[in-house]
Amino acid sequence: MRKDNRFQAIYKQLLTLHGPQGWWPIRATYHKHDYDIPQTPEELFEICVGAILTQNTSFKNVDLALHNLREHNLLNPQNLLKASEILVKTCIKASGYFNQKTKKLLTFTDFFLTLNHRKPLRNELLSLWGIGPETADSMLLYGWHEPIFVIDAYTKRIFTHLNLIDATFKYEDMQAIFEDNLPKDYILYNEFHALIVEHAKQFYSKKPYGIKCPIKSYLA
DNA sequence: AGCCAGGCTACCG
DNA sequence: CGGTAGCATGGC
């Protein structure tokens, strides 16, 4: 099947508009031209924790939570499991849904330790309570450098607005459209998703969505 | 003062 | 199967 080259063209447009984003932030720092993150097991764990905490939550609030966890030396799987639930909840309070997210973190951390440094399968992540497709794919992409395209609310909003995907498609169907129309490239998927988020924050955060979106005139 | 944020689960018809 | 209430806080 031939590729729809509009997907890669939009990527290039977004990169020109916003510049490299350098996800995933580690210790609140974006690494604009460094795609070799994480570099240590603890950085990998921090990415996974951040992926859970950022569910339906701005990363600003997540950053406050990560800071508290770091202060208490809890960005470490063994220490996190040893800590009291009260302490964990207190640390992550700013990221919202702290009761649910504490349970999610502990469930995930149990599983993380059983990995013994191997990469998890997507289905293994999805089987965990509290890990859905976006969280699993974010971990696999940004943590384990698996070339897998992350679909989030912003991606759906922008690309349905641009009439490039059907709003009724399910997660994996939308993901397949991106992956079928793009080279299977970790760095491309890494940047593209980050650029989508930045672009959505600028042009698709409040209704009516996309009014001043420069990509629209480019496509037309 | 609302509305929104880098979702997921449980439960309903 | 699709649709949606509930979860919770901080920023703007």
Short mmCIF file of C-alpha atoms (C1' of nucleotides) in Angstrom, two decimals:
data_model
loop_
_atom_site.label_atom_id
_atom_site.label_comp_id
_atom_site.label_asym_id
_atom_site.label_seq_id
_atom_site.Cartn_x
_atom_site.Cartn_y
_atom_site.Cartn_z
CA MET A 1 0.00 0.00 0.00
CA ARG A 2 1.29 3.44 -0.89
CA LYS A 3 2.03 5.84 1.90
CA ASP A 4 -0.03 8.97 2.40
CA ASN A 5 2.85 11.42 2.41
CA ARG A 6 0.82 14.08 4.21
CA PHE A 7 1.72 12.47 7.53
CA GLN A 8 5.45 12.89 7.06
CA ALA A 9 4.90 16.35 5.54
CA ILE A 10 3.00 17.45 8.65
CA TYR A 11 5.82 16.16 10.80
CA LYS A 12 8.28 18.34 8.92
CA GLN A 13 5.95 21.32 9.23
CA LEU A 14 5.62 20.83 12.97
CA LEU A 15 9.36 20.49 13.38
CA THR A 16 9.89 23.76 11.51
CA LEU A 17 7.17 25.49 13.53
CA HIS A 18 8.15 24.36 16.99
CA GLY A 19 11.67 22.95 16.78
CA PRO A 20 12.89 19.75 18.44
CA GLN A 21 11.08 19.06 21.70
CA GLY A 22 13.47 16.59 23.29
CA TRP A 23 11.08 14.30 25.10
CA TRP A 24 11.05 12.56 27.55
CA PRO A 25 12.05 15.16 30.16
CA ILE A 26 14.33 13.71 32.86
CA ARG A 27 14.64 15.63 36.11
CA ALA A 28 12.41 18.26 34.49
CA THR A 29 15.00 18.84 31.77
CA TYR A 30 14.21 18.56 28.08
CA HIS A 31 17.04 17.17 25.95
CA LYS A 32 16.44 18.91 22.67
CA HIS A 33 18.88 16.97 20.54
CA ASP A 34 19.55 13.95 22.67
CA TYR A 35 17.45 10.89 21.88
CA ASP A 36 19.61 8.62 24.02
CA ILE A 37 17.44 9.03 27.10
CA PRO A 38 17.14 7.16 29.48
CA GLN A 39 20.76 6.41 30.22
CA THR A 40 20.32 4.57 33.52
CA PRO A 41 17.78 2.14 35.02
CA GLU A 42 16.66 4.89 37.40
CA GLU A 43 15.98 7.26 34.50
CA LEU A 44 13.98 4.51 32.83
CA PHE A 45 11.95 4.09 36.02
CA GLU A 46 11.41 7.85 36.23
CA ILE A 47 9.99 7.86 32.70
CA CYS A 48 7.58 5.06 33.57
CA VAL A 49 6.47 6.79 36.76
CA GLY A 50 5.97 10.03 34.83
CA ALA A 51 3.95 8.21 32.17
CA ILE A 52 1.53 6.99 34.84
CA LEU A 53 1.34 10.28 36.71
CA THR A 54 0.64 12.31 33.57
CA GLN A 55 -2.60 10.46 32.80
CA ASN A 56 -5.13 13.21 32.15
CA THR A 57 -2.86 15.63 33.97
CA SER A 58 -0.55 18.44 32.88
CA PHE A 59 3.13 17.65 33.13
CA LYS A 60 3.61 20.74 35.29
CA ASN A 61 1.69 19.03 38.06
CA VAL A 62 3.50 15.78 37.39
CA ASP A 63 6.78 17.61 37.73
CA LEU A 64 5.85 18.72 41.25
CA ALA A 65 5.09 15.12 42.14
CA LEU A 66 8.31 13.81 40.62
CA HIS A 67 10.24 16.42 42.58
CA ASN A 68 8.68 15.23 45.84
CA LEU A 69 9.33 11.59 45.00
CA ARG A 70 12.96 12.41 44.24
CA GLU A 71 13.37 14.32 47.51
CA HIS A 72 12.27 11.19 49.35
CA ASN A 73 14.49 8.97 47.20
CA LEU A 74 11.42 7.19 45.87
CA LEU A 75 12.28 7.30 42.17
CA ASN A 76 13.71 3.88 42.74
CA PRO A 77 11.56 0.75 42.51
CA GLN A 78 12.75 -0.96 45.69
CA ASN A 79 12.40 2.18 47.77
CA LEU A 80 8.99 2.98 46.34
CA LEU A 81 7.68 -0.46 47.30
CA LYS A 82 9.12 -0.11 50.80
CA ALA A 83 7.59 3.32 51.39
CA SER A 84 4.29 3.81 53.20
CA GLU A 85 1.28 4.46 51.03
CA ILE A 86 0.61 7.65 52.94
CA LEU A 87 4.02 9.00 51.99
CA VAL A 88 3.58 8.06 48.33
CA LYS A 89 0.17 9.70 48.23
CA THR A 90 1.53 12.84 49.85
CA CYS A 91 4.39 13.03 47.35
CA ILE A 92 2.19 12.67 44.29
CA LYS A 93 -0.79 14.69 45.52
CA ALA A 94 -0.16 17.53 43.06
CA SER A 95 -0.55 15.21 40.07
CA GLY A 96 -4.17 14.48 40.95
CA TYR A 97 -6.09 11.19 41.34
CA PHE A 98 -3.51 10.37 43.98
CA ASN A 99 -5.36 7.38 45.44
CA GLN A 100 -5.69 5.66 42.09
CA LYS A 101 -2.24 6.68 40.92
CA THR A 102 -0.58 5.33 44.06
CA LYS A 103 -2.17 1.96 43.36
CA LYS A 104 -1.11 2.19 39.72
CA LEU A 105 2.49 3.03 40.65
CA LEU A 106 2.79 0.18 43.12
CA THR A 107 1.20 -2.32 40.72
CA PHE A 108 3.54 -1.24 37.95
CA THR A 109 6.61 -1.22 40.20
CA ASP A 110 5.98 -4.82 41.27
CA PHE A 111 5.91 -5.77 37.60
CA PHE A 112 8.93 -3.59 36.74
CA LEU A 113 11.12 -5.51 39.19
CA THR A 114 10.10 -8.86 37.72
CA LEU A 115 11.43 -7.73 34.33
CA ASN A 116 15.07 -8.03 35.40
CA HIS A 117 16.05 -5.37 32.85
CA ARG A 118 14.31 -6.92 29.85
CA LYS A 119 11.86 -4.94 27.77
CA PRO A 120 8.22 -5.65 28.61
CA LEU A 121 5.75 -6.78 25.98
CA ARG A 122 2.95 -4.36 25.18
CA ASN A 123 0.36 -6.92 26.28
CA GLU A 124 2.13 -7.42 29.59
CA LEU A 125 1.88 -3.70 30.29
CA LEU A 126 -1.76 -3.62 29.20
CA SER A 127 -2.59 -6.47 31.58
CA LEU A 128 -1.59 -4.33 34.56
CA TRP A 129 -4.30 -2.41 36.41
CA GLY A 130 -3.96 1.25 35.55
CA ILE A 131 -1.93 0.87 32.34
CA GLY A 132 -3.88 1.56 29.15
CA PRO A 133 -2.68 1.83 25.56
CA GLU A 134 -1.29 5.36 25.72
CA THR A 135 0.63 4.79 28.94
CA ALA A 136 2.01 1.46 27.70
CA ASP A 137 3.07 2.95 24.37
CA SER A 138 4.65 6.00 26.02
CA MET A 139 6.75 3.71 28.19
CA LEU A 140 7.75 1.53 25.24
CA LEU A 141 8.60 4.50 23.02
CA TYR A 142 10.25 6.91 25.45
CA GLY A 143 11.59 4.36 27.91
CA TRP A 144 12.57 1.41 25.73
CA HIS A 145 12.96 3.14 22.34
CA GLU A 146 10.49 0.85 20.64
CA PRO A 147 9.26 2.45 17.38
CA ILE A 148 5.61 2.53 18.37
CA PHE A 149 3.37 5.53 17.68
CA VAL A 150 1.63 7.06 20.71
CA ILE A 151 -1.96 8.20 20.24
CA ASP A 152 -3.36 10.66 22.74
CA ALA A 153 -6.32 13.01 23.01
CA TYR A 154 -4.38 15.76 21.20
CA THR A 155 -3.45 13.46 18.33
CA LYS A 156 -7.10 12.50 17.87
CA ARG A 157 -8.21 16.13 18.10
CA ILE A 158 -5.71 17.52 15.58
CA PHE A 159 -5.88 14.77 13.01
CA THR A 160 -9.64 14.41 13.04
CA HIS A 161 -9.84 18.19 12.70
CA LEU A 162 -7.54 17.98 9.67
CA ASN A 163 -9.70 15.15 8.28
CA LEU A 164 -6.76 12.76 8.24
CA ILE A 165 -8.24 10.22 10.61
CA ASP A 166 -11.79 9.13 11.38
CA ALA A 167 -12.94 10.11 14.87
CA THR A 168 -14.73 6.78 15.31
CA PHE A 169 -11.52 4.75 14.89
CA LYS A 170 -10.24 2.93 17.92
CA TYR A 171 -6.80 3.45 19.44
CA GLU A 172 -4.98 0.66 17.60
CA ASP A 173 -6.62 1.59 14.29
CA MET A 174 -5.45 5.18 14.55
CA GLN A 175 -1.99 3.97 15.55
CA ALA A 176 -1.86 1.72 12.49
CA ILE A 177 -2.61 4.66 10.21
CA PHE A 178 0.36 6.63 11.52
CA GLU A 179 2.69 3.65 11.49
CA ASP A 180 1.63 2.59 7.98
CA ASN A 181 2.26 6.08 6.61
CA LEU A 182 5.58 6.81 8.32
CA PRO A 183 9.00 5.18 8.38
CA LYS A 184 9.38 2.89 11.38
CA ASP A 185 11.77 5.22 13.18
CA TYR A 186 12.08 5.67 16.93
CA ILE A 187 13.37 9.24 16.70
CA LEU A 188 10.60 10.24 14.30
CA TYR A 189 7.89 8.80 16.54
CA ASN A 190 9.51 10.35 19.61
CA GLU A 191 9.58 13.86 18.12
CA PHE A 192 6.29 13.62 16.27
CA HIS A 193 4.28 12.85 19.38
CA ALA A 194 6.03 15.58 21.36
CA LEU A 195 5.42 18.07 18.53
CA ILE A 196 1.75 17.11 18.40
CA VAL A 197 1.41 17.91 22.09
CA GLU A 198 3.15 21.26 21.73
CA HIS A 199 1.13 22.14 18.65
CA ALA A 200 -2.12 21.20 20.37
CA LYS A 201 -1.26 23.31 23.40
CA GLN A 202 -0.83 26.30 21.10
CA PHE A 203 -3.70 25.82 18.66
CA TYR A 204 -6.09 23.14 19.94
CA SER A 205 -6.51 23.78 23.67
CA LYS A 206 -9.63 25.84 23.62
CA LYS A 207 -12.70 25.78 21.49
CA PRO A 208 -13.25 26.30 18.73
CA TYR A 209 -10.23 24.10 18.06
CA GLY A 210 -7.64 24.78 15.39
CA ILE A 211 -8.86 28.18 14.22
CA LYS A 212 -5.36 29.60 13.84
CA CYS A 213 -3.64 26.31 13.11
CA PRO A 214 -1.03 27.01 10.40
CA ILE A 215 -1.07 23.39 9.25
CA LYS A 216 -4.57 23.86 7.83
CA SER A 217 -3.51 26.39 5.22
CA TYR A 218 -0.54 24.22 4.42
CA LEU A 219 -2.76 21.22 3.70
CA ALA A 220 -5.25 23.21 1.64
"C1'" DA B 1 -14.95 31.22 38.67
"C1'" DG B 2 -14.65 27.85 35.49
"C1'" DC B 3 -12.27 25.01 32.31
"C1'" DC B 4 -8.55 22.23 31.20
"C1'" DA B 5 -4.78 18.87 31.67
"C1'" DG B 6 0.51 14.28 27.66
"C1'" DG B 7 -6.19 8.44 30.66
"C1'" DC B 8 -8.08 4.47 32.76
"C1'" DT B 9 -11.48 1.60 35.09
"C1'" DA B 10 -16.01 0.23 36.19
"C1'" DC B 11 -20.40 -0.07 35.00
"C1'" DC B 12 -24.45 0.86 32.29
"C1'" DG B 13 -27.79 -0.11 28.30
"C1'" DC C 1 -20.13 -3.53 21.70
"C1'" DG C 2 -20.29 1.99 22.59
"C1'" DG C 3 -21.06 5.62 25.95
"C1'" DT C 4 -19.93 7.87 30.31
"C1'" DA C 5 -19.32 8.95 35.61
"C1'" DG C 6 -15.70 9.07 38.71
"C1'" DC C 7 -11.21 10.00 39.92
"C1'" DA C 8 -8.32 15.20 42.20
"C1'" DT C 9 -5.08 18.70 41.86
"C1'" DG C 10 -2.92 23.11 40.27
"C1'" DG C 11 -2.55 26.65 36.42
"C1'" DC C 12 -4.43 29.96 33.84
#
